[in-house]
Short mmCIF file of C-alpha atoms and ligand atoms in Angstrom, two decimals:
data_model
loop_
_atom_site.label_atom_id
_atom_site.label_comp_id
_atom_site.label_asym_id
_atom_site.label_seq_id
_atom_site.Cartn_x
_atom_site.Cartn_y
_atom_site.Cartn_z
CA ALA Z 1 108.94 143.81 62.69
CA THR Z 2 108.91 142.47 59.36
CA ALA Z 3 107.63 144.41 55.77
CA LYS Z 4 104.08 145.33 55.55
CA ASN Z 5 103.48 144.74 51.78
CA ILE Z 6 105.31 142.89 49.63
CA ALA Z 7 105.53 142.79 46.16
CA ILE Z 8 106.59 139.61 44.08
CA ASP Z 9 106.90 140.06 39.81
CA GLY Z 10 108.03 137.90 37.65
CA PRO Z 11 107.53 136.32 34.00
CA VAL Z 12 105.01 133.21 33.87
CA ALA Z 13 105.63 130.58 35.99
CA SER Z 14 108.38 132.12 37.12
CA GLY Z 15 107.43 130.41 40.83
CA LYS Z 16 105.48 134.12 41.74
CA THR Z 17 102.44 131.89 43.14
CA SER Z 18 103.73 129.38 44.83
CA VAL Z 19 106.18 131.05 46.06
CA GLY Z 20 104.44 133.97 47.01
CA LEU Z 21 101.38 131.27 48.84
CA SER Z 22 103.82 129.85 50.82
CA LEU Z 23 105.00 133.33 51.79
CA ALA Z 24 102.02 134.78 52.70
CA ASP Z 25 101.15 131.68 54.77
CA ARG Z 26 104.40 131.59 56.81
CA LEU Z 27 104.24 135.59 58.11
CA GLY Z 28 100.25 135.23 58.22
CA TYR Z 29 99.70 137.56 55.60
CA LEU Z 30 96.78 137.55 52.92
CA PHE Z 31 97.82 136.75 49.90
CA LEU Z 32 96.99 138.31 46.27
CA ASP Z 33 97.61 136.42 42.65
CA THR Z 34 96.80 139.87 40.34
CA GLY Z 35 96.85 137.27 37.68
CA VAL Z 36 93.67 135.97 38.09
CA MET Z 37 92.12 139.46 37.86
CA TYR Z 38 93.60 139.57 34.01
CA ARG Z 39 92.57 135.85 33.47
CA ALA Z 40 88.81 136.50 34.78
CA ALA Z 41 88.07 139.47 32.38
CA ALA Z 42 89.85 137.35 29.24
CA TRP Z 43 87.61 134.73 30.40
CA ALA Z 44 84.76 137.33 30.80
CA ALA Z 45 85.42 138.50 26.96
CA VAL Z 46 85.42 135.36 25.79
CA GLU Z 47 82.62 134.29 27.40
CA ALA Z 48 80.47 137.02 26.35
CA GLY Z 49 81.63 136.55 22.71
CA LEU Z 50 83.37 140.15 22.30
CA ASP Z 51 85.97 140.56 19.70
CA ILE Z 52 89.32 140.28 22.14
CA ASP Z 53 90.82 143.16 19.98
CA ASP Z 54 87.49 145.30 20.58
CA GLU Z 55 89.23 147.43 23.04
CA GLN Z 56 86.79 149.84 24.33
CA ALA Z 57 84.04 146.30 24.25
CA VAL Z 58 86.90 144.37 26.70
CA SER Z 59 87.32 147.94 28.41
CA ASP Z 60 83.69 148.23 29.31
CA LEU Z 61 83.06 144.88 30.34
CA THR Z 62 86.00 144.85 32.70
CA ALA Z 63 85.06 147.65 34.55
CA LYS Z 64 81.40 145.74 34.90
CA ILE Z 65 82.26 142.28 35.93
CA LYS Z 66 82.64 141.50 39.86
CA ILE Z 67 86.00 139.39 40.77
CA GLU Z 68 85.56 137.57 44.14
CA ILE Z 69 88.94 135.80 45.24
CA MET Z 70 88.12 133.55 47.82
CA LYS Z 71 89.87 131.06 50.49
CA PRO Z 72 90.44 128.33 48.67
CA SER Z 73 87.83 125.28 48.89
CA ALA Z 74 89.59 122.32 47.85
CA ALA Z 75 93.28 121.56 48.49
CA ASP Z 76 93.53 120.41 44.93
CA GLY Z 77 96.63 123.27 43.86
CA ARG Z 78 94.57 126.45 43.94
CA SER Z 79 95.77 129.48 45.52
CA ASN Z 80 91.96 130.69 46.02
CA ASP Z 81 88.25 130.08 44.35
CA ILE Z 82 87.49 132.76 41.90
CA PHE Z 83 84.47 133.68 40.97
CA VAL Z 84 82.76 136.62 38.12
CA ASP Z 85 79.73 137.63 39.03
CA GLY Z 86 78.81 134.64 41.06
CA GLN Z 87 80.23 132.09 38.85
CA ASP Z 88 83.01 129.68 39.43
CA VAL Z 89 85.74 130.20 37.23
CA THR Z 90 88.58 128.58 38.76
CA TRP Z 91 89.95 126.10 36.51
CA GLU Z 92 88.35 128.16 33.14
CA ILE Z 93 91.16 130.43 33.73
CA ARG Z 94 94.09 128.48 33.94
CA LYS Z 95 92.30 126.84 30.14
CA ASP Z 96 94.29 127.53 26.90
CA TYR Z 97 91.29 129.63 25.47
CA VAL Z 98 92.21 132.39 28.43
CA ASN Z 99 96.07 131.70 28.06
CA ASN Z 100 96.12 133.14 24.75
CA ASN Z 101 93.97 135.86 25.07
CA VAL Z 102 95.00 136.96 28.49
CA SER Z 103 98.17 138.92 27.05
CA GLN Z 104 95.97 140.64 24.79
CA ILE Z 105 93.79 142.31 27.16
CA SER Z 106 96.53 142.92 29.10
CA THR Z 107 97.59 145.38 27.39
CA TYR Z 108 94.47 147.63 27.31
CA LYS Z 109 94.94 150.86 29.84
CA GLN Z 110 91.40 150.86 30.70
CA VAL Z 111 91.39 146.93 31.64
CA ARG Z 112 94.58 148.22 33.77
CA LYS Z 113 93.32 150.91 35.36
CA VAL Z 114 90.33 149.59 36.37
CA LEU Z 115 91.75 146.31 38.05
CA THR Z 116 94.57 148.47 39.35
CA GLU Z 117 92.08 150.18 41.75
CA GLN Z 118 91.29 147.09 42.71
CA GLN Z 119 94.52 145.82 43.50
CA ARG Z 120 95.51 149.24 44.81
CA LEU Z 121 92.52 148.43 47.67
CA PHE Z 122 93.56 145.25 48.29
CA GLY Z 123 96.91 146.58 49.26
CA GLN Z 124 95.48 149.09 51.97
CA ARG Z 125 94.95 147.06 54.19
CA GLY Z 126 98.80 146.04 54.85
CA SER Z 127 99.80 142.37 55.45
CA VAL Z 128 99.29 141.75 51.74
CA VAL Z 129 101.72 139.68 49.34
CA MET Z 130 100.92 140.58 46.18
CA VAL Z 131 101.91 138.89 43.01
CA GLY Z 132 101.97 139.72 39.60
CA ARG Z 133 103.88 141.74 36.53
CA ASP Z 134 103.66 145.66 38.03
CA ILE Z 135 103.32 145.00 41.49
CA GLY Z 136 106.55 146.92 42.28
CA THR Z 137 106.72 149.44 39.66
CA VAL Z 138 102.65 150.56 39.39
CA VAL Z 139 100.47 148.68 41.78
CA LEU Z 140 102.26 148.88 44.82
CA PRO Z 141 105.14 151.49 44.59
CA ASP Z 142 105.57 152.18 48.26
CA ALA Z 143 105.69 148.40 48.73
CA ASP Z 144 108.46 147.61 51.81
CA LEU Z 145 110.08 144.69 49.75
CA LYS Z 146 109.60 144.03 46.29
CA VAL Z 147 111.43 140.98 44.40
CA PHE Z 148 111.54 140.20 40.82
CA LEU Z 149 111.65 136.30 40.31
CA ILE Z 150 113.75 135.48 37.34
CA ALA Z 151 114.06 131.88 35.84
CA SER Z 152 115.06 130.53 32.36
CA VAL Z 153 111.91 129.84 30.22
CA GLU Z 154 112.70 126.21 29.51
CA GLU Z 155 112.66 125.70 33.42
CA ARG Z 156 109.44 127.35 33.25
CA ALA Z 157 107.52 125.79 30.65
CA ARG Z 158 108.86 122.67 32.41
CA ARG Z 159 106.94 123.67 35.96
CA ARG Z 160 104.36 124.13 33.75
CA TYR Z 161 104.24 120.97 32.27
CA ASN Z 162 104.79 118.81 35.43
CA GLU Z 163 101.80 120.96 37.47
CA ASP Z 164 99.71 119.68 34.13
CA LYS Z 165 101.20 116.42 34.59
CA GLN Z 166 100.05 116.31 38.13
CA ARG Z 167 96.63 117.42 37.02
CA LYS Z 168 96.66 113.98 34.67
CA GLY Z 169 95.99 116.79 32.06
CA SER Z 170 97.06 116.67 28.46
CA ALA Z 171 99.08 119.20 27.84
CA ASP Z 172 102.10 119.27 25.08
CA TYR Z 173 105.42 120.83 25.89
CA GLN Z 174 106.85 122.73 23.00
CA GLN Z 175 103.00 124.30 23.02
CA ILE Z 176 103.72 125.48 26.45
CA LEU Z 177 107.00 126.47 25.78
CA ASP Z 178 105.95 128.18 22.61
CA ASN Z 179 103.00 129.56 24.71
CA MET Z 180 105.16 131.00 26.94
CA ILE Z 181 107.86 132.88 24.97
CA GLN Z 182 104.84 134.60 23.54
CA ARG Z 183 103.61 135.84 26.67
CA ASP Z 184 106.71 136.91 27.70
CA LYS Z 185 106.96 139.00 24.42
CA THR Z 186 103.61 140.61 24.64
CA ASP Z 187 104.01 140.92 28.66
CA SER Z 188 107.39 142.53 28.03
CA SER Z 189 106.74 145.15 25.47
CA ARG Z 190 103.97 146.40 25.91
CA ALA Z 191 103.78 150.58 26.55
CA VAL Z 192 101.67 149.94 29.89
CA ALA Z 193 103.10 148.62 32.58
CA PRO Z 194 105.38 146.02 30.68
CA LEU Z 195 106.92 143.31 32.83
CA VAL Z 196 110.27 144.66 34.10
CA ALA Z 197 111.97 145.02 38.06
CA ALA Z 198 111.47 147.85 40.15
CA LYS Z 199 114.88 149.71 40.34
CA ASP Z 200 114.51 149.09 44.28
CA ALA Z 201 113.64 145.33 43.89
CA VAL Z 202 115.42 142.41 44.88
CA GLU Z 203 116.52 139.68 41.84
CA ILE Z 204 116.48 136.81 43.05
CA VAL Z 205 117.25 133.90 40.12
CA THR Z 206 115.10 130.40 41.26
CA ASP Z 207 116.38 127.90 38.20
CA GLY Z 208 117.52 125.16 40.55
CA LYS Z 209 116.14 126.32 43.42
CA SER Z 210 113.58 124.61 45.30
CA LYS Z 211 109.86 126.86 46.21
CA ASP Z 212 110.83 126.71 50.12
CA GLU Z 213 114.52 128.04 49.45
CA VAL Z 214 113.24 130.79 47.28
CA VAL Z 215 110.68 131.73 50.55
CA GLU Z 216 113.43 131.28 53.11
CA GLU Z 217 115.27 134.02 51.19
CA ILE Z 218 112.14 136.68 50.85
CA TYR Z 219 111.21 135.59 54.42
CA GLN Z 220 114.47 136.38 55.93
CA LEU Z 221 114.60 139.73 53.83
CA ALA Z 222 111.75 140.45 54.77
CA LEU Z 223 112.21 140.43 58.74
CA LYS Z 224 115.19 142.91 58.10
CA LYS Z 225 112.55 145.31 56.52
CA GLY Z 226 110.59 145.97 59.19
O1 LIG B 301 100.32 135.20 36.36
P1 LIG B 301 99.51 135.12 35.40
O2 LIG B 301 100.52 134.12 34.12
O3 LIG B 301 98.59 134.04 35.70
O4 LIG B 301 99.03 135.89 34.29
C1 LIG B 301 98.02 135.84 33.72
C2 LIG B 301 98.58 136.98 32.58
O5 LIG B 301 97.53 138.22 33.05
C3 LIG B 301 100.07 137.65 31.95
O6 LIG B 301 100.24 137.13 30.94
C4 LIG B 301 99.86 138.48 31.85
O7 LIG B 301 99.58 139.37 30.77
C5 LIG B 301 98.99 138.98 32.81
N1 LIG B 301 99.38 140.50 33.94
C6 LIG B 301 99.24 141.28 33.80
N2 LIG B 301 99.55 142.41 34.90
C7 LIG B 301 99.43 141.52 36.35
C8 LIG B 301 99.57 139.90 36.52
C9 LIG B 301 99.20 139.50 35.22
O8 LIG B 301 99.53 142.06 32.77
N3 LIG B 301 99.78 142.23 37.30
#
């Protein structure tokens, strides 16, 4: 037997999504990247023309929108198709104006409460690989296996830069690095559900390791947890 639910947390571009997706595939588990939900909420707030600092307005809107995470419709690097109130925002939520606002709205207590509830419902199905910042600590504290991925900020910025290059983007390495340092800071220092490893999480340093090596490591841990 294998672990029922697996929580994978870590900072921006620590490899959570690609590792989690591949692991879920190998185990035949469902995959949920919780980051897309915060991104979807940030996108909706910008789209509605809200003042991002207006905690109440952003929280109310987050409670109202319907976020749908569907099977990927194309094999172009997306892990899922993301819809907000029926509108496809899969690529929109990866853009800079979302990157620059998402950590801010992620500090709002009510925003986290609403999205955490939706994530827990998903986890109740079992056989789920869920990735984010607070999965092992807050969302699924009873997860059978918790993993915390670590990588230096330079390595993580390089990964994002290379991903963007593959998509023929025009991203600037320094800008990615600066944005990442800023997001790390906001995510780690916020009062509600800050980015920290759960006490019972297995920490894996991924610098210099391939995705497959990390997946194999977690897969072996999952087998032992049955
Ligand atoms: O993982 P990703 O970079 O897509 O997440 C975007 C942002 O969403 C993070 O910078 C963080 O502020 C927020 N987030 C969060 N809790 C989660 C997942 C994401 O606060 N479980």
